[in-house]
XYZ file of C-alpha atoms in Angstrom:
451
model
C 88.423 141.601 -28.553
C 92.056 142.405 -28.918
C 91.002 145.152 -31.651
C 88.439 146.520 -29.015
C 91.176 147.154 -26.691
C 92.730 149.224 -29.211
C 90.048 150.955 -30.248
C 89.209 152.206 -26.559
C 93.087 153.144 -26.084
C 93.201 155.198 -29.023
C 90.461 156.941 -28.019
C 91.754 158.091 -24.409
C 94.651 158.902 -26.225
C 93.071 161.701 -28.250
C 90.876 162.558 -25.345
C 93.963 163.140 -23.568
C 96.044 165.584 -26.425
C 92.574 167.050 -26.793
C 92.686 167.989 -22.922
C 96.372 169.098 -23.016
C 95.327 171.345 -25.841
C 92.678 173.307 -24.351
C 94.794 173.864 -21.044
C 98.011 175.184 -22.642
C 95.093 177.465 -24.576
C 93.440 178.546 -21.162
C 97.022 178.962 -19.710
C 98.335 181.507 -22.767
C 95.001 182.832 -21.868
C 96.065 184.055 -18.133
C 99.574 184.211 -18.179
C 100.561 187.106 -20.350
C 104.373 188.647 -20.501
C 104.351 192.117 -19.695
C 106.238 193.073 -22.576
C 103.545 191.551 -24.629
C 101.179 194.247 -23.521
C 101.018 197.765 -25.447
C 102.291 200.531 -23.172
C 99.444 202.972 -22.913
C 100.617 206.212 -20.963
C 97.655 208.047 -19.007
C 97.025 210.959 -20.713
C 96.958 213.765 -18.324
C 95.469 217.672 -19.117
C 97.478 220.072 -17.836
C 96.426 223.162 -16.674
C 98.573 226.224 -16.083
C 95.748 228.384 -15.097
C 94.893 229.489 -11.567
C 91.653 227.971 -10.575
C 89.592 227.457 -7.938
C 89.692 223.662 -6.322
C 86.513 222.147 -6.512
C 87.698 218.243 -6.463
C 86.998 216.995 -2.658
C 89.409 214.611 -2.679
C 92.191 217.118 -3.730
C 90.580 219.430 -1.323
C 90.490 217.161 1.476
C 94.372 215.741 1.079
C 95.535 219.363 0.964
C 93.682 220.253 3.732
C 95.270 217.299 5.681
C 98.887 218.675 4.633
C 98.002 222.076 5.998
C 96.511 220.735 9.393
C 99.559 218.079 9.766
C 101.571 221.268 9.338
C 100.449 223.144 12.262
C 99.800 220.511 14.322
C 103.850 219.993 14.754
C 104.251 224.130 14.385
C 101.867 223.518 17.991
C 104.651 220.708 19.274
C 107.021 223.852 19.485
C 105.387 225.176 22.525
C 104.104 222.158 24.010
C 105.469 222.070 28.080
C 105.143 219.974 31.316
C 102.114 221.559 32.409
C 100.439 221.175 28.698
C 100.636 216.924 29.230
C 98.148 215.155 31.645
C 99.913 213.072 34.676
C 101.150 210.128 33.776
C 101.464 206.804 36.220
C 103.338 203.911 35.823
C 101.737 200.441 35.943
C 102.577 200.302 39.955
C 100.521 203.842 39.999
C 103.771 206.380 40.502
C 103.628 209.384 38.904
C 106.517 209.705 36.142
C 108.585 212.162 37.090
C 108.838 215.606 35.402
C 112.317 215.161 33.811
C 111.270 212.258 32.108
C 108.196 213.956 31.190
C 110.189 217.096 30.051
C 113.365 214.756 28.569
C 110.338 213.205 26.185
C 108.859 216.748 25.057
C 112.116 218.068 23.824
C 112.484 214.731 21.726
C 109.185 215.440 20.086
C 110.209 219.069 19.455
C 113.636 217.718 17.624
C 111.429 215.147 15.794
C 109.224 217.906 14.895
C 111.642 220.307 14.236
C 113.420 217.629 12.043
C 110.106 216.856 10.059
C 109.230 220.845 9.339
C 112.340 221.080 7.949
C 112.112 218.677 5.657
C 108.746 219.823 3.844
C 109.900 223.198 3.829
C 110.573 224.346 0.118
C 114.422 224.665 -0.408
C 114.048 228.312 -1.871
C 112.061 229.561 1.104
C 114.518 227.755 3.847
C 117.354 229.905 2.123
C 115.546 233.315 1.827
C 114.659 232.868 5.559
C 118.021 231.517 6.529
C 116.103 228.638 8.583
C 118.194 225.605 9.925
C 117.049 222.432 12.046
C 117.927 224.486 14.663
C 115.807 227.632 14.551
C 112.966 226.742 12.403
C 110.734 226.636 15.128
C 111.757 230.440 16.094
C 111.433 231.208 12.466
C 107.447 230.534 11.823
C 106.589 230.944 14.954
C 105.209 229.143 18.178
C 101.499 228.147 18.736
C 98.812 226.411 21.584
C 96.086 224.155 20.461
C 94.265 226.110 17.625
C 91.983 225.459 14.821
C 92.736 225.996 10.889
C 90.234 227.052 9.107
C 90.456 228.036 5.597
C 88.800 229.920 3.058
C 90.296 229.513 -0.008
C 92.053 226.892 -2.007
C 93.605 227.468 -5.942
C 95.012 224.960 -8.095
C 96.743 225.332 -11.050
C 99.145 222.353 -12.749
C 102.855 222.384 -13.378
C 103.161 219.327 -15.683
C 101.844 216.236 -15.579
C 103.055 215.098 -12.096
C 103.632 218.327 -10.286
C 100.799 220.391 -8.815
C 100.741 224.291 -6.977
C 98.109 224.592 -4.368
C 98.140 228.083 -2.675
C 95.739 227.827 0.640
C 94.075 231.055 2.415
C 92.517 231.199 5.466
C 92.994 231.615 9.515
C 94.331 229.730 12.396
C 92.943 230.676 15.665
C 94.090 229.885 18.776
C 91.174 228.091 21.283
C 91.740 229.502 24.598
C 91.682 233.051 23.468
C 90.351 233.118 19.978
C 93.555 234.944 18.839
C 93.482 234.921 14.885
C 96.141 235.096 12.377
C 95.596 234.920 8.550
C 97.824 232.984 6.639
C 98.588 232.357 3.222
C 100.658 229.145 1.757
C 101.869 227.655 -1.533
C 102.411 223.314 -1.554
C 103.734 221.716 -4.543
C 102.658 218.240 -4.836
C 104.165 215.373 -6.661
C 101.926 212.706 -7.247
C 104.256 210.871 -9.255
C 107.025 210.408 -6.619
C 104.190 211.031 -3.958
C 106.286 213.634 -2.098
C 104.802 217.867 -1.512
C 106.946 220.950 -0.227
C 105.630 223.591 1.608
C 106.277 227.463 1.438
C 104.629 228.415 4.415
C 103.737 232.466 5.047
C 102.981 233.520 1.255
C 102.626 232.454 -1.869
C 105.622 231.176 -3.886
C 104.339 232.709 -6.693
C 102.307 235.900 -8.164
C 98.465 234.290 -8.769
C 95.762 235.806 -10.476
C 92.520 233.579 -11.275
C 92.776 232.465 -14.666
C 96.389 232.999 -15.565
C 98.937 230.820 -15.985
C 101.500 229.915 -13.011
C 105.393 229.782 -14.657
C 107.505 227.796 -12.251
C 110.967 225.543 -13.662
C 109.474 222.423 -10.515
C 110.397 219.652 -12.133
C 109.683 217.043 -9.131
C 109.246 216.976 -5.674
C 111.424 213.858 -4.200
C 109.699 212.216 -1.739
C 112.203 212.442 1.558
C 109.622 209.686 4.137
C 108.885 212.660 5.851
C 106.618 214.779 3.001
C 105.291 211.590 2.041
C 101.835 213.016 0.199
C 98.506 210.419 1.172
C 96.165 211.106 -1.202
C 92.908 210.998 0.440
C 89.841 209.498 -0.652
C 86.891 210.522 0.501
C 83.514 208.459 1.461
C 80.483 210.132 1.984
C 80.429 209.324 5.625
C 84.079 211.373 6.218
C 82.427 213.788 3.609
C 79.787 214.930 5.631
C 82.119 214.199 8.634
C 84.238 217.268 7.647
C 81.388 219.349 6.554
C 79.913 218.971 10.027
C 83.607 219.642 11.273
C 83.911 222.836 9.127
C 80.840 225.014 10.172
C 81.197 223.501 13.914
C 84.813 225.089 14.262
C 83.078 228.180 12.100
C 80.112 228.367 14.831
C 82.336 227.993 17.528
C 85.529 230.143 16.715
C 84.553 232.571 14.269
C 81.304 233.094 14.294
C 81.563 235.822 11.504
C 82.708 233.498 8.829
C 79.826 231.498 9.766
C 77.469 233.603 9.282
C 78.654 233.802 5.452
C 78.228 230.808 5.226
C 74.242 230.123 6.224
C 71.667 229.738 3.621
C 70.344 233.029 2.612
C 66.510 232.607 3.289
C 67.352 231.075 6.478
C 70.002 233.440 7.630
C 67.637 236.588 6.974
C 64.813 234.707 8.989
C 66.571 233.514 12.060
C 69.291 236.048 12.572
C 68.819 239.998 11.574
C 73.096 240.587 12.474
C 76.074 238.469 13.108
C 75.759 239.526 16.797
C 72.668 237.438 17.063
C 73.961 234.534 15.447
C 76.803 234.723 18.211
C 74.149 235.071 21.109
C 72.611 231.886 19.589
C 76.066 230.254 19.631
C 76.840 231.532 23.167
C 73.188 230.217 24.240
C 73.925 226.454 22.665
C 77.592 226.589 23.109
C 78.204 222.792 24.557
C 75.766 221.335 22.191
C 78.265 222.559 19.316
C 81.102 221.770 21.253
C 79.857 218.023 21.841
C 78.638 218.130 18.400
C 79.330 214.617 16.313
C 77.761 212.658 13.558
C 75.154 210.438 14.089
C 73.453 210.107 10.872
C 74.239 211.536 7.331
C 72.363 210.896 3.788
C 73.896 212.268 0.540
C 71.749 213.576 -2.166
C 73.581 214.439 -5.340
C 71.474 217.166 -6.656
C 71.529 219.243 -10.032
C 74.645 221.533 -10.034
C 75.253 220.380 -6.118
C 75.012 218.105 -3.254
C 72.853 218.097 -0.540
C 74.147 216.554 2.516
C 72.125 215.978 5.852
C 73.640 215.455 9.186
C 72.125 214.382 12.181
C 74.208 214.696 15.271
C 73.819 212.914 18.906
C 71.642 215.267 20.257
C 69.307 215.523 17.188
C 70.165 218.265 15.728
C 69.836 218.328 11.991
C 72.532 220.341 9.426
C 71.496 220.656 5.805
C 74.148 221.119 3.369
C 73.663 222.467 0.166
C 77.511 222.150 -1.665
C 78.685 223.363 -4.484
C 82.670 222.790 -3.828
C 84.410 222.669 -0.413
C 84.301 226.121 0.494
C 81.447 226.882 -1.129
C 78.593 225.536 0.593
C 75.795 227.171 2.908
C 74.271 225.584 5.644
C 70.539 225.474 7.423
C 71.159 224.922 11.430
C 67.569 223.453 12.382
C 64.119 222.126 10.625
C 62.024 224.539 12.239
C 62.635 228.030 11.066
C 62.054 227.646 7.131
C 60.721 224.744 5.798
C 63.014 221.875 4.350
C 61.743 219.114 2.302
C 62.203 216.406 5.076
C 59.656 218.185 6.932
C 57.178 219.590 4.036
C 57.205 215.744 2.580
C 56.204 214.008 6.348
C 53.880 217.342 6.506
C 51.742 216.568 3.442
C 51.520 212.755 4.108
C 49.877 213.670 7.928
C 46.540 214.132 8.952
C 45.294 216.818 11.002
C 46.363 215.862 14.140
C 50.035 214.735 13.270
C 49.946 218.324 11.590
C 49.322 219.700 14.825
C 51.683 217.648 16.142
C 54.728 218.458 14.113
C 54.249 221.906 14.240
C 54.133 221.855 18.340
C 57.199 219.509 18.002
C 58.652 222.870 16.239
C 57.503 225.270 18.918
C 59.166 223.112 21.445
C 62.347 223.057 19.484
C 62.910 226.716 19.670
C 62.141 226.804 23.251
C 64.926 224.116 24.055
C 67.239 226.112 21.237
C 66.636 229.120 23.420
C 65.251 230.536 20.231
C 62.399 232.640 21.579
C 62.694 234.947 18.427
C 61.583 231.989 16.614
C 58.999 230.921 18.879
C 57.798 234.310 19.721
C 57.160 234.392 16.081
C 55.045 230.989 16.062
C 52.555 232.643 18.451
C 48.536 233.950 17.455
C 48.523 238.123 17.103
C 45.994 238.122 19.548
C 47.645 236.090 22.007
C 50.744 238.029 21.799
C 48.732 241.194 21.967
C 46.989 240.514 25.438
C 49.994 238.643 27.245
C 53.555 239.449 25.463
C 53.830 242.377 23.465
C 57.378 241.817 23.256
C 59.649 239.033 22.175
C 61.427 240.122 25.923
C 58.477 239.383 27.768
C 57.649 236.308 26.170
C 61.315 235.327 26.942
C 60.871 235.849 30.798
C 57.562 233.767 30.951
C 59.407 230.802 29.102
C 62.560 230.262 31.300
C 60.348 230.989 34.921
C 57.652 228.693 33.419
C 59.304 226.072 31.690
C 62.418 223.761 32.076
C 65.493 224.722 30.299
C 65.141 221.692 27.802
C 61.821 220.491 27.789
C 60.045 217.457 26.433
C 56.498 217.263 25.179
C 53.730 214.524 26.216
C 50.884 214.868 24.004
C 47.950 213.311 25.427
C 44.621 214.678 24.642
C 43.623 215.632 20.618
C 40.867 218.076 19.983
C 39.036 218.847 16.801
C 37.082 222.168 17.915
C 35.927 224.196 14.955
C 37.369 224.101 10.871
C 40.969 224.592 11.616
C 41.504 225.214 14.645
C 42.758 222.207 17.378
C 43.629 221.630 20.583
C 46.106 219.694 22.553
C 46.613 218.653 25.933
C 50.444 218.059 26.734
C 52.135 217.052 29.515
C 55.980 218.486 30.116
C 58.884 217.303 31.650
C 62.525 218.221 32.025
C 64.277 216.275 29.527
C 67.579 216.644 32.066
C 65.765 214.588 34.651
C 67.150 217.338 37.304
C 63.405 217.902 37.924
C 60.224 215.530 38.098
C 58.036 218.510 37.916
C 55.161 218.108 35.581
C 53.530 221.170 34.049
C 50.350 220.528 32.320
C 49.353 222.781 29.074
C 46.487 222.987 26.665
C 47.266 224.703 23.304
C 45.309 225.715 20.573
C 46.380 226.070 17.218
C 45.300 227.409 14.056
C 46.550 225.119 10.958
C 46.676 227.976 8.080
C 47.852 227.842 3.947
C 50.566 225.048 3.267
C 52.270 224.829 6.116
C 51.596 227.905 7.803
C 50.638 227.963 11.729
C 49.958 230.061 14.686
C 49.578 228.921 18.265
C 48.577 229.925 21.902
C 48.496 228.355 25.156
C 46.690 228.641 28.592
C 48.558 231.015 31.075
């Protein structure tokens, strides 16, 4: 029995050692001294060339420096009148000296920040002090940056040159000023320096960029936030880009529309702006509602839906070089050709009156004109004008279509009763149509309706 005992101790006792064994193995394991692991440096390419950017993420944290930038340039010339009343808790308004003693602190603060991202060689060729740097690049109201052209080219492996192109426009009066501007980047010490008003440097697209930078020090106010970009904020800014474009300078817009759809809709920048000028709060209230991002072949394809349904269809290629289809009605667009084929007859019908009724609320009545049968035209508009006058004295300004009756009279042609109301609700008028329409090759139409 006695031997037993030992028997059964000596075997806990190697259990045991066997234990402590494997846990000083699993502990070596996790627990590894840093100087015990090989020092692997990230090998980095640089590139001296000029180059165009085509990296979003680069594009989008530059464009955030340049924005930040003129958004304290704008705290310059901010006064009393340009801040909404404030109360107190009890209800008082604050008084104006408090309200004016606070503005002039966020001009010093801003003052003090432009300073400090300003690139040393530029604050001495321009003789600029914390004092007059806001008389020095000048003074500006709430505007919009928009720019048009981004280059990149690398200094060494830490330091980066962007020079940025493009226009800032003032809101109220649509006053625009082109601007050019050079920021060196650190990503290593995560600090940039901006030479605002020209580029630092002589660039030419694909030569090199000499420059003695050897950092940028990072001061807490040029801290550089490298932003990375989802594809929610991606289409975000896309949608933010040709808004601003639409609503500020319609010309660069226009650029910036896809060809086949450009040449369909709008014969001259002029009537791009009347189509603007026509929708002007729906842009202006314009925000995302939707998105889905389709990485294509050589591009992406990003769709936005905003609140009031309006679709945008992306097709990008780099930041600034992207164009852009404004509706689903005027050409066709695979959302619509795909639900097209899948429908019967009558949801064919249906989809392409859904079209018609777009353009109407768009104000569109090129468009729309365009959707109606020769004949039809012939006896009762023979002009896109006249058509134009029937529509807003015979139908609501935005209108919404009740379809209540289908019918199947001959091969292709179909009718279909409809019911309209004013989607505004400022009416409760009811106006009662039957249309006939002729379903032609692929997705081809034509349509008329009862006078």
């Amino acid at each position: 029995m006695k031997y037993f005992k030992y028997i059964i101790l000596s075997v806990v006792i190697v259990i045991i050692i066997i234990i402590a064994v494997l846990l000083s193995l699993v502990k070596s394991d996790r627990y590894v001294h840093v100087d015990e692991v090989e020092d692997k440096p990230l090998s980095i390419n640089v590139d001296k060339t000029v180059r165009e950017i085509k990296n979003n993420n680069d594009y989008y944290s530059v464009k955030n420096i340049v924005e930040s930038y003129y958004y304290e340039l704008m705290q310059f010339n901010m006064e009393t009148e340009d801040v909404l009343v404030l109360e107190t808790e009890d209800g008082e308004e604050i008084n104006d000296n408090v309200i004016a003693e606070s503005l002039e602190s966020e001009k010093r603060a801003s003052k003090n920040k432009i300073y400090n991202i300003l690139d040393e060689e530029y604050i001495t060729k321009n003789s600029i002090t914390k004092d007059n740097v806001d008389s020095k690049l000048g003074k500006y109201k709430d505007l919009v940056v928009l720019i048009n052209g981004m280059y990149l080219a690398d200094i060494n492996e830490n330091v980066n040159i962007y020079f940025v192109e493009g226009n800032v426009i003032e809101k109220e009066n649509l006053k625009k000023e082109k601007f050019t501007m050079t920021i060196i980047i650190d990503t290593q010490n995560t600090g940039y320096k901006i030479y605002p008003n020209g580029y630092k440097y002589n660039i030419e697209i694909g030569k090199e960029v000499i420059s003695n930078i050897e950092e940028i020090k990072n001061n807490t106010y040029n801290k550089y936030n490298y932003k990375i970009i989802n594809n929610e904020n991606y289409c975000r800014e896309m949608l933010k880009d040709i808004k601003n474009r639409l609503i500020y300078d319609v010309d660069s817009a226009y650029n910036f529309l896809d060809e086949e759809y450009r040449n369909k809709k709008f014969s001259n920048a002029q009537e791009l702006k009347d189509y603007v000028s026509n929708n002007y709060y729906k842009f202006v209230n314009s925000n995302i509602n939707s998105y889905q991002v389709k990485q294509m072949q050589g591009y992406d394809r990003n769709l936005v839906v905003d609140g009031n349904g309006r679709y945008y269809i992306f097709k990008i290629q780099s930041p600034l070089k992207y164009e852009v289809i404004l509706d689903t009605y005027t050409i066709d667009v695979e959302e619509f050709t795909d639900k097209y084929k899948d429908s019967n007859n009558q949801e064919k019908v249906i989809l392409n009156l859904n079209k018609f009724c777009m353009a109407l609320n768009e104000k569109d009545y090129k468009t729309a004109y365009s959707m109606l049968a020769d004949s039809f035209k012939a006896n009762n508009f023979t002009t896109s004008s006249e058509f134009e006058n029937y529509i807003k004295n015979n139908f609501f300004e935005e209108n919404i279509f009740e379809y209540t009756e289908f019918g199947d009279e001959a091969g292709t042609y179909y009718t279909y009763d409809i019911n309209i109301t004013d989607k505004s609700g400022k009416s409760d008028k009811k106006i009662s149509k039957k249309f006939i329409i002729l379903l032609e090759s692929q997705t081809d139409f034509k349509l008329s309706f009862n006078i």
